[in-house]
Amino acid sequence: MFTSLRSRLWLTYFLIVIMVLAVCAIGLIYALRQSPLLYRQVINQIDVSSELLVRRLDSIVDLPTERFILAFQNESRDIDANAALFNHDGQFLVANITGSEAALQLIAKQIDFNAQDGTDVDLFGGGERNKDWFYTVRSIGDNYYILTAIIKPVFQFSAIVKDEFMSPLLQAGAIVLVFAFFISLLISNWIALPLKHITKSAEALAEGDLIEIPLEGPKEVQQLAGTFNLMSTKITAGAQSQREFVANVSHELKTPLTSIQGYAQAILDGTVESKPAIDKAANVILIETNRLHRLVMDLLTLARLEAGTANIQHSEVHIQALLVNMLDKFSIQAEKQSIQMQMDHVPDVVIMGDGDRLAQVFSNLIDNALKFTPENGQVHISAEMVAKNIMIKIADTGLGIPEVDREKIFDRFYQSETSRKYGKKKGFGLGLSIAREIIQSHYGNIWVEDNAGQGSVFVVKLPIHRNKS
Ligand SMILES: Nc1ncnc2c1ncn2[C@@H]1O[C@H](COP(=O)(O)OP(=O)(O)OP(=O)(O)O)[C@@H](O)[C@H]1O
Ligand SMILES: [Mg+2]
């Protein structure tokens, strides 16, 4: 029943209002019990009655006792309280209401007439038949005391609260509940509206659309909306990159497969007959198959690195030896392309990592440098220690990389327009993505430095494990 935010809020307010009203009612009963307010009328009545009696009898106080008693009886008949006359020894003389004598005498017995100042109304507990009495004592002349008393009325406090206060309390409660209804409406809208936006955006996301949620409502909901926006953007970007990935892979597979298919078909149906033609066809098939094999291996490596399942060794790698090997490996290729390759002194440091994977990174960087540098160009390898890292630079005097492409070239399959056209040797655009993954798994970093259009400079930063030099 109370499933919506609004109804639950309202239920909460309802319970709070009921609780507050109950506490008010209990507080009222308690306050009334303590307060002299309810007895004020009785106390006044005693005050007025005793004052009246004293005034009426003051002038005839010198009459003989018998006549004074008679006068007291006459004058106190219409008084609205029990009154009794006592002589100065505290001896009971007469009472105005027949039947009250015993009770008044009991009070008189317990109190000291002389100590009474004649104005206070006091309470006498446990009088006749265990009743409480309000009373006051006034002296009149030198010989008499008048005791005026009324039984303390017994109130049913819960009945008073019920009769007098229940209806205003309930009315106030009803008004507050109406207000609570509107407030719960406002608050639930404040919270629920942004939540509805999130739901809508989630539904749209399931359909493949991206809807930005406005940041509104309480702070927590705003945080949720912010996180949701971030998640949506990432999911959309992920889906987009997956689509692009599939398109790129398909594209890269298509060309070699078409060529393999064509040559195989030609051999089969006898279009190519001569030995040299068959050899040429078989050679193309082999080259394309090798290319396909490299593509599949690169994709596999990248997938494993991205998933963190690539088996990265952690052994000591001597950076100097690694780079010298690289230089040897590419020297023939550089010579063929008439590119001068040189290496500065490299500090002899050891890092912890996977030698083969790091060799793959530098192979790709030097391969790129040779690939995108025209004849008579230069490739320059250098390294320096910066704090606890070694920074290895591979600079070339080739095409260079425009600023807009400096981050993109690390994306899968990305090849810059200029390099595509230049294309000495067609790559897949996967080498740098693999390199970044490998370097990051070694807690390092790789980036392209600004080289003011004078070729490219790639920097690899790796944490040093040990310095041997
Ligand atoms: N030294 C460089 N000079 C100019 N452009 C470069 C250089 N290195 C990389 N690039 C650009 O970055 C792109 C991506 O490089 P990456 O090594 O990832 O791919 P690739 O060399 O084209 O192919 P693959 O490495 O998969 O065989 C290149 O296609 C090229 O556009
Ligand atoms: Mg490459």
Short mmCIF file of C-alpha atoms and ligand atoms in Angstrom, two decimals:
data_model
loop_
_atom_site.label_atom_id
_atom_site.label_comp_id
_atom_site.label_asym_id
_atom_site.label_seq_id
_atom_site.Cartn_x
_atom_site.Cartn_y
_atom_site.Cartn_z
CA MET A 1 0.00 0.00 0.00
CA PHE A 2 2.67 2.49 1.06
CA THR A 3 5.05 1.67 -1.74
CA SER A 4 5.62 5.08 -3.31
CA LEU A 5 8.05 7.61 -1.88
CA ARG A 6 5.19 10.12 -1.47
CA SER A 7 2.94 7.78 0.52
CA ARG A 8 5.84 6.69 2.72
CA LEU A 9 6.78 10.28 3.44
CA TRP A 10 3.19 11.05 4.28
CA LEU A 11 2.96 7.99 6.54
CA THR A 12 6.10 9.17 8.33
CA TYR A 13 4.62 12.63 8.86
CA PHE A 14 1.34 11.06 10.03
CA LEU A 15 3.12 8.97 12.64
CA ILE A 16 5.15 11.97 13.78
CA VAL A 17 1.98 14.11 14.15
CA ILE A 18 0.23 11.35 16.11
CA MET A 19 3.26 10.99 18.37
CA VAL A 20 3.47 14.76 18.98
CA LEU A 21 -0.26 14.94 19.79
CA ALA A 22 0.02 12.02 22.22
CA VAL A 23 3.00 13.67 23.94
CA CYS A 24 1.04 16.96 24.13
CA ALA A 25 -1.96 15.22 25.73
CA ILE A 26 0.24 13.43 28.28
CA GLY A 27 2.09 16.69 28.99
CA LEU A 28 -1.22 18.51 29.53
CA ILE A 29 -2.49 15.91 32.03
CA TYR A 30 0.81 16.14 33.90
CA ALA A 31 0.80 19.97 33.88
CA LEU A 32 -2.82 20.11 35.09
CA ARG A 33 -2.07 17.75 37.95
CA GLN A 34 0.68 20.07 39.15
CA SER A 35 -1.11 23.33 38.48
CA PRO A 36 -3.22 25.17 41.12
CA LEU A 37 -5.29 26.60 38.27
CA LEU A 38 -8.17 24.13 38.59
CA TYR A 39 -8.55 24.79 42.34
CA ARG A 40 -8.46 28.58 42.02
CA GLN A 41 -12.25 28.80 42.16
CA VAL A 42 -12.44 26.80 45.41
CA ILE A 43 -9.62 28.82 46.96
CA ASN A 44 -11.37 32.09 46.01
CA GLN A 45 -14.59 30.79 47.45
CA ILE A 46 -12.88 30.13 50.80
CA ASP A 47 -11.20 33.53 50.70
CA VAL A 48 -14.43 35.40 49.97
CA SER A 49 -16.48 33.42 52.48
CA SER A 50 -14.08 33.92 55.37
CA GLU A 51 -13.66 37.63 54.53
CA LEU A 52 -17.45 38.04 54.46
CA LEU A 53 -17.88 36.30 57.80
CA VAL A 54 -15.19 38.41 59.47
CA ARG A 55 -16.71 41.63 58.17
CA ARG A 56 -20.21 40.65 59.27
CA LEU A 57 -19.12 39.59 62.75
CA ASP A 58 -16.31 42.02 63.48
CA SER A 59 -18.54 44.72 64.88
CA ILE A 60 -20.42 42.40 67.29
CA VAL A 61 -17.46 40.51 68.63
CA ASP A 62 -17.97 41.90 72.10
CA LEU A 63 -21.40 40.31 72.51
CA PRO A 64 -21.66 37.61 75.16
CA THR A 65 -20.62 34.19 73.85
CA GLU A 66 -24.16 32.76 73.63
CA ARG A 67 -25.40 35.65 71.56
CA PHE A 68 -22.26 35.72 69.46
CA ILE A 69 -22.74 32.02 68.64
CA LEU A 70 -26.31 32.76 67.58
CA ALA A 71 -25.11 35.69 65.48
CA PHE A 72 -22.50 33.43 63.84
CA GLN A 73 -25.22 30.88 63.00
CA ASN A 74 -27.34 33.58 61.39
CA GLU A 75 -24.58 35.29 59.48
CA SER A 76 -22.93 32.11 58.18
CA ARG A 77 -26.08 30.40 56.92
CA ASP A 78 -25.81 31.74 53.36
CA ILE A 79 -22.05 31.28 53.12
CA ASP A 80 -20.77 29.06 50.26
CA ALA A 81 -18.36 27.08 52.41
CA ASN A 82 -18.16 25.09 55.61
CA ALA A 83 -17.46 27.45 58.50
CA ALA A 84 -16.98 26.79 62.22
CA LEU A 85 -16.43 29.03 65.23
CA PHE A 86 -13.76 28.16 67.80
CA ASN A 87 -12.84 29.99 70.98
CA HIS A 88 -9.30 31.14 71.64
CA ASP A 89 -8.49 27.79 73.31
CA GLY A 90 -9.32 26.03 70.07
CA GLN A 91 -12.56 24.67 71.48
CA PHE A 92 -15.29 24.04 68.94
CA LEU A 93 -18.36 26.24 69.43
CA VAL A 94 -20.60 25.92 66.38
CA ALA A 95 -20.61 25.13 62.62
CA ASN A 96 -22.78 26.62 59.88
CA ILE A 97 -23.68 23.31 58.20
CA THR A 98 -24.98 20.45 60.26
CA GLY A 99 -22.92 17.33 59.67
CA SER A 100 -19.67 19.11 58.97
CA GLU A 101 -18.75 19.57 62.65
CA ALA A 102 -16.66 16.41 62.98
CA ALA A 103 -14.66 17.09 59.84
CA LEU A 104 -13.94 20.71 60.83
CA GLN A 105 -12.98 19.67 64.37
CA LEU A 106 -10.54 17.13 62.91
CA ILE A 107 -8.87 19.87 60.89
CA ALA A 108 -8.81 22.21 63.86
CA LYS A 109 -7.18 19.53 65.99
CA GLN A 110 -4.25 19.24 63.59
CA ILE A 111 -3.47 22.92 63.20
CA ASP A 112 -2.15 25.63 65.43
CA PHE A 113 -4.62 28.53 65.36
CA ASN A 114 -2.07 31.02 66.65
CA ALA A 115 0.34 30.23 63.83
CA GLN A 116 -2.24 31.01 61.14
CA ASP A 117 -1.82 34.43 59.60
CA GLY A 118 -5.40 34.54 58.46
CA THR A 119 -4.86 35.07 54.74
CA ASP A 120 -3.39 31.85 53.31
CA VAL A 121 -5.51 29.01 52.09
CA ASP A 122 -3.83 25.71 52.99
CA LEU A 123 -4.45 22.11 52.14
CA PHE A 124 -5.26 19.59 54.81
CA GLY A 125 -4.69 16.02 53.70
CA GLY A 126 -6.43 12.92 55.03
CA GLY A 127 -9.43 14.57 56.68
CA GLU A 128 -12.66 12.84 57.51
CA ARG A 129 -13.32 9.78 55.26
CA ASN A 130 -9.85 10.39 53.93
CA LYS A 131 -10.79 13.53 52.05
CA ASP A 132 -8.50 16.50 51.41
CA TRP A 133 -9.66 19.96 52.45
CA PHE A 134 -8.73 23.51 51.53
CA TYR A 135 -9.09 25.71 54.61
CA THR A 136 -8.24 29.08 56.11
CA VAL A 137 -8.36 30.33 59.70
CA ARG A 138 -9.15 33.91 60.68
CA SER A 139 -9.07 35.33 64.17
CA ILE A 140 -11.92 37.62 65.10
CA GLY A 141 -11.57 39.83 68.16
CA ASP A 142 -9.37 38.35 70.84
CA ASN A 143 -11.55 35.40 71.67
CA TYR A 144 -12.57 33.62 68.53
CA TYR A 145 -11.29 31.87 65.41
CA ILE A 146 -13.29 31.13 62.30
CA LEU A 147 -12.28 28.08 60.28
CA THR A 148 -13.56 28.14 56.69
CA ALA A 149 -13.07 24.97 54.60
CA ILE A 150 -14.15 23.23 51.41
CA ILE A 151 -13.45 19.65 50.32
CA LYS A 152 -10.81 19.52 47.59
CA PRO A 153 -12.66 18.63 44.39
CA VAL A 154 -11.56 15.47 42.62
CA PHE A 155 -10.99 15.93 38.90
CA GLN A 156 -10.76 13.19 36.32
CA PHE A 157 -7.78 14.65 34.44
CA SER A 158 -8.02 12.36 31.43
CA ALA A 159 -11.70 13.35 31.17
CA ILE A 160 -10.76 17.03 31.28
CA VAL A 161 -8.20 16.50 28.52
CA LYS A 162 -10.75 14.49 26.57
CA ASP A 163 -13.53 17.06 26.97
CA GLU A 164 -11.54 20.26 26.77
CA PHE A 165 -8.42 19.57 24.76
CA MET A 166 -9.10 16.58 22.57
CA SER A 167 -11.04 18.40 19.91
CA PRO A 168 -8.53 21.32 19.52
CA LEU A 169 -5.69 18.79 19.49
CA LEU A 170 -7.40 16.73 16.82
CA GLN A 171 -8.22 19.84 14.80
CA ALA A 172 -4.61 20.97 14.99
CA GLY A 173 -3.53 17.44 14.03
CA ALA A 174 -5.85 17.44 11.01
CA ILE A 175 -4.55 20.84 9.83
CA VAL A 176 -0.95 19.69 10.27
CA LEU A 177 -1.70 16.50 8.33
CA VAL A 178 -3.11 18.51 5.42
CA PHE A 179 0.07 20.60 5.43
CA ALA A 180 2.12 17.41 5.74
CA PHE A 181 0.36 16.06 2.65
CA PHE A 182 1.41 19.06 0.57
CA ILE A 183 4.93 19.12 2.02
CA SER A 184 5.35 15.39 1.31
CA LEU A 185 4.13 16.11 -2.24
CA LEU A 186 6.75 18.84 -2.65
CA ILE A 187 9.58 16.84 -1.10
CA SER A 188 8.75 13.64 -2.97
CA ASN A 189 8.68 15.60 -6.23
CA TRP A 190 12.00 17.16 -5.32
CA ILE A 191 13.53 13.72 -4.81
CA ALA A 192 11.52 11.64 -7.27
CA LEU A 193 11.67 13.92 -10.31
CA PRO A 194 15.45 13.62 -10.77
CA LEU A 195 15.07 9.87 -10.11
CA LYS A 196 12.49 9.70 -12.92
CA HIS A 197 15.00 11.44 -15.18
CA ILE A 198 17.57 8.80 -14.26
CA THR A 199 15.09 6.02 -15.05
CA LYS A 200 14.29 7.63 -18.41
CA SER A 201 17.97 8.01 -19.20
CA ALA A 202 18.60 4.35 -18.23
CA GLU A 203 15.79 3.21 -20.54
CA ALA A 204 17.20 5.36 -23.34
CA LEU A 205 20.66 3.92 -22.68
CA ALA A 206 19.24 0.41 -23.06
CA GLU A 207 18.02 1.53 -26.51
CA GLY A 208 21.47 2.88 -27.31
CA ASP A 209 20.65 6.59 -26.83
CA LEU A 210 22.51 8.95 -24.55
CA ILE A 211 20.37 11.40 -22.51
CA GLU A 212 22.24 13.78 -20.21
CA ILE A 213 20.50 14.01 -16.81
CA PRO A 214 20.26 17.53 -15.34
CA LEU A 215 21.87 17.77 -11.89
CA GLU A 216 18.98 18.67 -9.60
CA GLY A 217 17.31 17.58 -6.34
CA PRO A 218 19.09 16.60 -3.11
CA LYS A 219 22.89 16.33 -3.07
CA GLU A 220 22.89 12.52 -2.95
CA VAL A 221 20.54 12.31 -5.96
CA GLN A 222 22.71 14.85 -7.80
CA GLN A 223 25.75 12.67 -7.10
CA LEU A 224 23.85 9.65 -8.41
CA ALA A 225 22.83 11.60 -11.55
CA GLY A 226 26.44 12.76 -12.05
CA THR A 227 27.78 9.22 -11.70
CA PHE A 228 25.05 7.94 -14.00
CA ASN A 229 25.95 10.54 -16.65
CA LEU A 230 29.58 9.47 -16.40
CA MET A 231 28.63 5.81 -16.68
CA SER A 232 26.32 6.49 -19.67
CA THR A 233 29.06 8.40 -21.46
CA LYS A 234 31.50 5.57 -20.86
CA ILE A 235 29.04 2.88 -21.94
CA THR A 236 28.16 4.84 -25.10
CA ALA A 237 31.83 5.44 -25.85
CA GLY A 238 32.53 1.73 -25.17
CA ALA A 239 29.73 0.64 -27.50
CA GLN A 240 30.95 3.09 -30.13
CA SER A 241 34.55 1.90 -29.86
CA GLN A 242 33.35 -1.72 -30.06
CA ARG A 243 31.45 -0.94 -33.27
CA GLU A 244 34.50 0.81 -34.68
CA PHE A 245 36.69 -2.07 -33.60
CA VAL A 246 34.56 -4.66 -35.39
CA ALA A 247 34.44 -2.43 -38.49
CA ASN A 248 38.23 -1.96 -38.40
CA VAL A 249 38.96 -5.66 -37.90
CA SER A 250 36.58 -6.58 -40.72
CA HIS A 251 38.23 -4.01 -42.95
CA GLU A 252 41.74 -5.24 -42.17
CA LEU A 253 40.67 -8.86 -42.75
CA LYS A 254 38.87 -8.15 -46.01
CA THR A 255 41.79 -7.04 -48.18
CA PRO A 256 44.19 -9.94 -47.50
CA LEU A 257 41.34 -12.48 -47.58
CA THR A 258 40.14 -11.19 -50.97
CA SER A 259 43.64 -11.39 -52.32
CA ILE A 260 44.23 -14.92 -50.93
CA GLN A 261 40.86 -16.03 -52.29
CA GLY A 262 41.64 -14.56 -55.76
CA TYR A 263 45.07 -16.16 -56.12
CA ALA A 264 43.94 -19.55 -54.73
CA GLN A 265 41.01 -19.54 -57.13
CA ALA A 266 43.33 -18.64 -60.03
CA ILE A 267 45.64 -21.57 -59.21
CA LEU A 268 42.66 -23.94 -58.89
CA ASP A 269 40.87 -23.03 -62.11
CA GLY A 270 44.17 -22.96 -64.08
CA THR A 271 44.24 -19.21 -64.86
CA VAL A 272 47.81 -19.23 -63.63
CA GLU A 273 49.60 -22.16 -65.15
CA SER A 274 53.28 -21.45 -65.49
CA LYS A 275 55.62 -22.28 -62.63
CA PRO A 276 56.76 -18.67 -62.10
CA ALA A 277 53.12 -17.45 -62.07
CA ILE A 278 52.13 -20.14 -59.58
CA ASP A 279 55.15 -19.25 -57.43
CA LYS A 280 54.14 -15.58 -57.51
CA ALA A 281 50.56 -16.44 -56.51
CA ALA A 282 51.76 -18.71 -53.70
CA ASN A 283 54.12 -15.97 -52.53
CA VAL A 284 51.29 -13.42 -52.36
CA ILE A 285 49.17 -15.95 -50.46
CA LEU A 286 52.05 -16.48 -48.01
CA ILE A 287 52.62 -12.73 -47.50
CA GLU A 288 48.93 -12.09 -46.92
CA THR A 289 48.63 -15.06 -44.58
CA ASN A 290 51.59 -13.77 -42.59
CA ARG A 291 49.93 -10.39 -42.42
CA LEU A 292 46.70 -11.99 -41.20
CA HIS A 293 48.66 -14.00 -38.66
CA ARG A 294 50.31 -10.82 -37.35
CA LEU A 295 46.93 -9.08 -37.13
CA VAL A 296 45.41 -11.94 -35.17
CA MET A 297 48.45 -12.12 -32.85
CA ASP A 298 48.37 -8.35 -32.27
CA LEU A 299 44.64 -8.43 -31.50
CA LEU A 300 45.14 -11.34 -29.13
CA THR A 301 47.99 -9.56 -27.34
CA LEU A 302 45.96 -6.38 -27.04
CA ALA A 303 42.90 -8.23 -25.75
CA ARG A 304 45.01 -10.03 -23.13
CA LEU A 305 46.78 -6.84 -22.05
CA GLU A 306 43.51 -4.94 -21.77
CA ALA A 307 41.86 -7.75 -19.83
CA GLY A 308 44.93 -8.02 -17.56
CA THR A 309 45.34 -11.70 -18.44
CA ALA A 310 48.60 -11.26 -20.38
CA ASN A 311 51.32 -13.17 -18.62
CA ILE A 312 53.77 -10.35 -17.86
CA GLN A 313 57.10 -11.62 -16.49
CA HIS A 314 58.74 -9.70 -13.66
CA SER A 315 62.45 -10.16 -13.95
CA GLU A 316 65.41 -7.83 -14.14
CA VAL A 317 65.73 -6.07 -17.49
CA HIS A 318 68.95 -4.19 -18.38
CA ILE A 319 67.81 -1.20 -20.37
CA GLN A 320 71.24 -0.51 -21.92
CA ALA A 321 71.57 -4.07 -23.26
CA LEU A 322 67.97 -4.05 -24.49
CA LEU A 323 68.46 -0.85 -26.51
CA VAL A 324 71.82 -2.01 -27.92
CA ASN A 325 70.07 -5.17 -29.15
CA MET A 326 67.38 -3.03 -30.75
CA LEU A 327 70.03 -0.97 -32.52
CA ASP A 328 71.64 -4.15 -33.88
CA LYS A 329 68.30 -5.56 -34.94
CA PHE A 330 67.30 -2.51 -37.00
CA SER A 331 70.75 -1.44 -38.28
CA ILE A 332 70.44 -3.39 -41.56
CA GLN A 333 66.95 -2.05 -42.21
CA ALA A 334 68.17 1.50 -41.48
CA GLU A 335 71.11 1.05 -43.77
CA LYS A 336 68.80 -0.17 -46.56
CA GLN A 337 66.67 2.95 -46.15
CA SER A 338 69.79 5.15 -45.96
CA ILE A 339 68.74 6.34 -42.54
CA GLN A 340 71.40 7.11 -40.00
CA MET A 341 70.60 5.48 -36.68
CA GLN A 342 72.56 6.51 -33.58
CA MET A 343 72.34 6.01 -29.87
CA ASP A 344 73.77 8.21 -27.09
CA HIS A 345 75.21 6.74 -23.94
CA VAL A 346 72.40 5.00 -22.07
CA PRO A 347 72.69 4.76 -18.23
CA ASP A 348 73.11 1.16 -17.11
CA VAL A 349 69.96 0.76 -15.10
CA VAL A 350 67.85 -2.26 -14.29
CA ILE A 351 64.08 -2.24 -14.26
CA MET A 352 61.69 -4.97 -13.20
CA GLY A 353 59.61 -6.24 -16.07
CA ASP A 354 59.13 -8.42 -19.08
CA GLY A 355 62.10 -8.15 -21.45
CA ASP A 356 60.28 -9.60 -24.48
CA ARG A 357 57.31 -7.26 -24.07
CA LEU A 358 59.57 -4.22 -23.64
CA ALA A 359 61.51 -5.31 -26.73
CA GLN A 360 58.17 -5.39 -28.57
CA VAL A 361 57.53 -1.76 -27.49
CA PHE A 362 60.93 -0.47 -28.68
CA SER A 363 60.74 -2.57 -31.87
CA ASN A 364 57.50 -0.86 -32.76
CA LEU A 365 58.84 2.62 -31.91
CA ILE A 366 62.01 2.14 -33.99
CA ASP A 367 60.04 0.43 -36.75
CA ASN A 368 57.67 3.42 -36.82
CA ALA A 369 60.58 5.87 -36.84
CA LEU A 370 62.17 4.07 -39.81
CA LYS A 371 58.80 3.68 -41.53
CA PHE A 372 57.86 7.35 -41.37
CA THR A 373 61.31 8.84 -42.04
CA PRO A 374 62.43 9.50 -45.62
CA GLU A 375 65.83 8.59 -47.01
CA ASN A 376 68.89 10.31 -45.52
CA GLY A 377 66.95 10.99 -42.37
CA GLN A 378 68.04 10.24 -38.80
CA VAL A 379 66.79 8.15 -35.92
CA HIS A 380 68.24 9.08 -32.58
CA ILE A 381 67.93 7.03 -29.39
CA SER A 382 68.82 8.58 -26.03
CA ALA A 383 68.08 7.98 -22.36
CA GLU A 384 68.41 9.90 -19.11
CA MET A 385 67.53 9.37 -15.49
CA VAL A 386 64.93 11.68 -13.99
CA ALA A 387 64.36 11.10 -10.28
CA LYS A 388 63.66 7.38 -9.91
CA ASN A 389 62.74 6.91 -13.55
CA ILE A 390 64.50 6.38 -16.81
CA MET A 391 63.24 8.38 -19.78
CA ILE A 392 64.03 6.80 -23.15
CA LYS A 393 63.60 9.00 -26.21
CA ILE A 394 63.29 7.83 -29.80
CA ALA A 395 63.48 10.83 -32.11
CA ASP A 396 63.32 10.86 -35.88
CA THR A 397 63.46 13.44 -38.63
CA GLY A 398 60.43 12.04 -40.42
CA LEU A 399 56.84 13.09 -41.06
CA GLY A 400 56.16 14.28 -37.55
CA ILE A 401 52.84 13.98 -35.79
CA PRO A 402 50.34 16.86 -35.87
CA GLU A 403 49.19 17.97 -32.43
CA VAL A 404 45.60 16.75 -32.98
CA ASP A 405 46.92 13.22 -33.54
CA ARG A 406 49.28 13.03 -30.55
CA GLU A 407 46.78 11.24 -28.31
CA LYS A 408 44.77 9.51 -31.05
CA ILE A 409 47.74 7.54 -32.39
CA PHE A 410 47.56 5.42 -29.23
CA ASP A 411 44.01 4.34 -30.13
CA ARG A 412 43.48 0.97 -31.74
CA PHE A 413 43.73 1.05 -35.56
CA TYR A 414 44.40 4.79 -35.68
CA GLN A 415 46.72 5.85 -38.47
CA SER A 416 47.18 9.51 -39.27
CA GLU A 417 46.14 10.78 -42.71
CA THR A 418 49.67 11.85 -43.68
CA SER A 419 51.22 8.52 -42.69
CA ARG A 420 48.50 6.57 -44.56
CA LYS A 421 49.36 8.38 -47.79
CA TYR A 422 53.08 8.03 -47.12
CA GLY A 423 52.75 4.29 -46.41
CA LYS A 424 56.11 2.63 -47.09
CA LYS A 425 55.00 -0.47 -45.28
CA LYS A 426 51.37 -0.90 -44.37
CA GLY A 427 50.73 -1.45 -40.69
CA PHE A 428 47.50 -1.98 -38.74
CA GLY A 429 47.71 0.93 -36.34
CA LEU A 430 47.93 -1.46 -33.38
CA GLY A 431 51.60 -1.12 -32.42
CA LEU A 432 51.25 1.98 -30.22
CA SER A 433 48.07 0.70 -28.46
CA ILE A 434 49.99 -2.45 -27.55
CA ALA A 435 53.01 -0.36 -26.51
CA ARG A 436 50.92 1.84 -24.19
CA GLU A 437 49.29 -1.20 -22.56
CA ILE A 438 52.68 -2.84 -22.01
CA ILE A 439 54.28 0.31 -20.59
CA GLN A 440 51.32 0.95 -18.30
CA SER A 441 51.52 -2.61 -17.01
CA HIS A 442 55.11 -1.73 -16.05
CA TYR A 443 53.86 1.32 -14.08
CA GLY A 444 55.36 3.60 -16.71
CA ASN A 445 54.09 6.03 -19.31
CA ILE A 446 54.52 6.71 -23.02
CA TRP A 447 53.77 9.90 -24.93
CA VAL A 448 54.75 12.04 -27.91
CA GLU A 449 56.71 15.21 -27.28
CA ASP A 450 56.14 18.45 -29.11
CA ASN A 451 58.92 18.72 -31.68
CA ALA A 452 57.95 21.89 -33.55
CA GLY A 453 57.36 19.99 -36.82
CA GLN A 454 60.90 18.51 -36.87
CA GLY A 455 59.96 14.83 -36.99
CA SER A 456 58.61 12.98 -33.94
CA VAL A 457 59.92 12.31 -30.45
CA PHE A 458 58.47 9.38 -28.51
CA VAL A 459 59.22 9.23 -24.77
CA VAL A 460 58.98 6.11 -22.63
CA LYS A 461 59.20 6.57 -18.88
CA LEU A 462 59.86 3.52 -16.67
CA PRO A 463 60.55 3.25 -12.94
CA ILE A 464 64.15 2.19 -12.16
CA HIS A 465 64.61 -0.87 -9.97
CA ARG A 466 68.38 -0.67 -9.62
CA ASN A 467 71.10 1.61 -10.93
CA LYS A 468 74.30 -0.18 -11.94
CA SER A 469 76.27 2.80 -13.26
N1 LIG B 1 57.61 8.05 -35.81
C1 LIG B 1 56.43 8.40 -36.32
N2 LIG B 1 56.33 9.44 -37.20
C2 LIG B 1 55.15 9.79 -37.72
N3 LIG B 1 53.98 9.19 -37.43
C3 LIG B 1 54.02 8.17 -36.57
C4 LIG B 1 55.23 7.72 -35.96
N4 LIG B 1 54.95 6.70 -35.12
C5 LIG B 1 53.61 6.50 -35.23
N5 LIG B 1 53.04 7.36 -36.08
C6 LIG B 1 51.62 7.48 -36.42
O1 LIG B 1 50.91 6.74 -35.48
C7 LIG B 1 50.14 5.72 -36.12
C8 LIG B 1 50.00 4.53 -35.23
O2 LIG B 1 51.24 3.89 -35.03
P1 LIG B 1 51.25 2.34 -34.69
O3 LIG B 1 52.62 1.92 -34.43
O4 LIG B 1 50.23 2.14 -33.64
O5 LIG B 1 50.65 1.72 -36.00
P2 LIG B 1 51.33 1.36 -37.36
O6 LIG B 1 52.79 1.50 -37.20
O7 LIG B 1 50.67 2.15 -38.40
O8 LIG B 1 50.93 -0.13 -37.49
P3 LIG B 1 51.47 -1.36 -36.66
O9 LIG B 1 52.40 -0.84 -35.64
O10 LIG B 1 50.29 -2.01 -36.14
O11 LIG B 1 52.21 -2.21 -37.70
C9 LIG B 1 50.87 5.47 -37.37
O12 LIG B 1 50.06 4.92 -38.35
C10 LIG B 1 51.32 6.87 -37.75
O13 LIG B 1 50.24 7.57 -38.30
MG MG B 2 53.90 0.62 -35.66
#
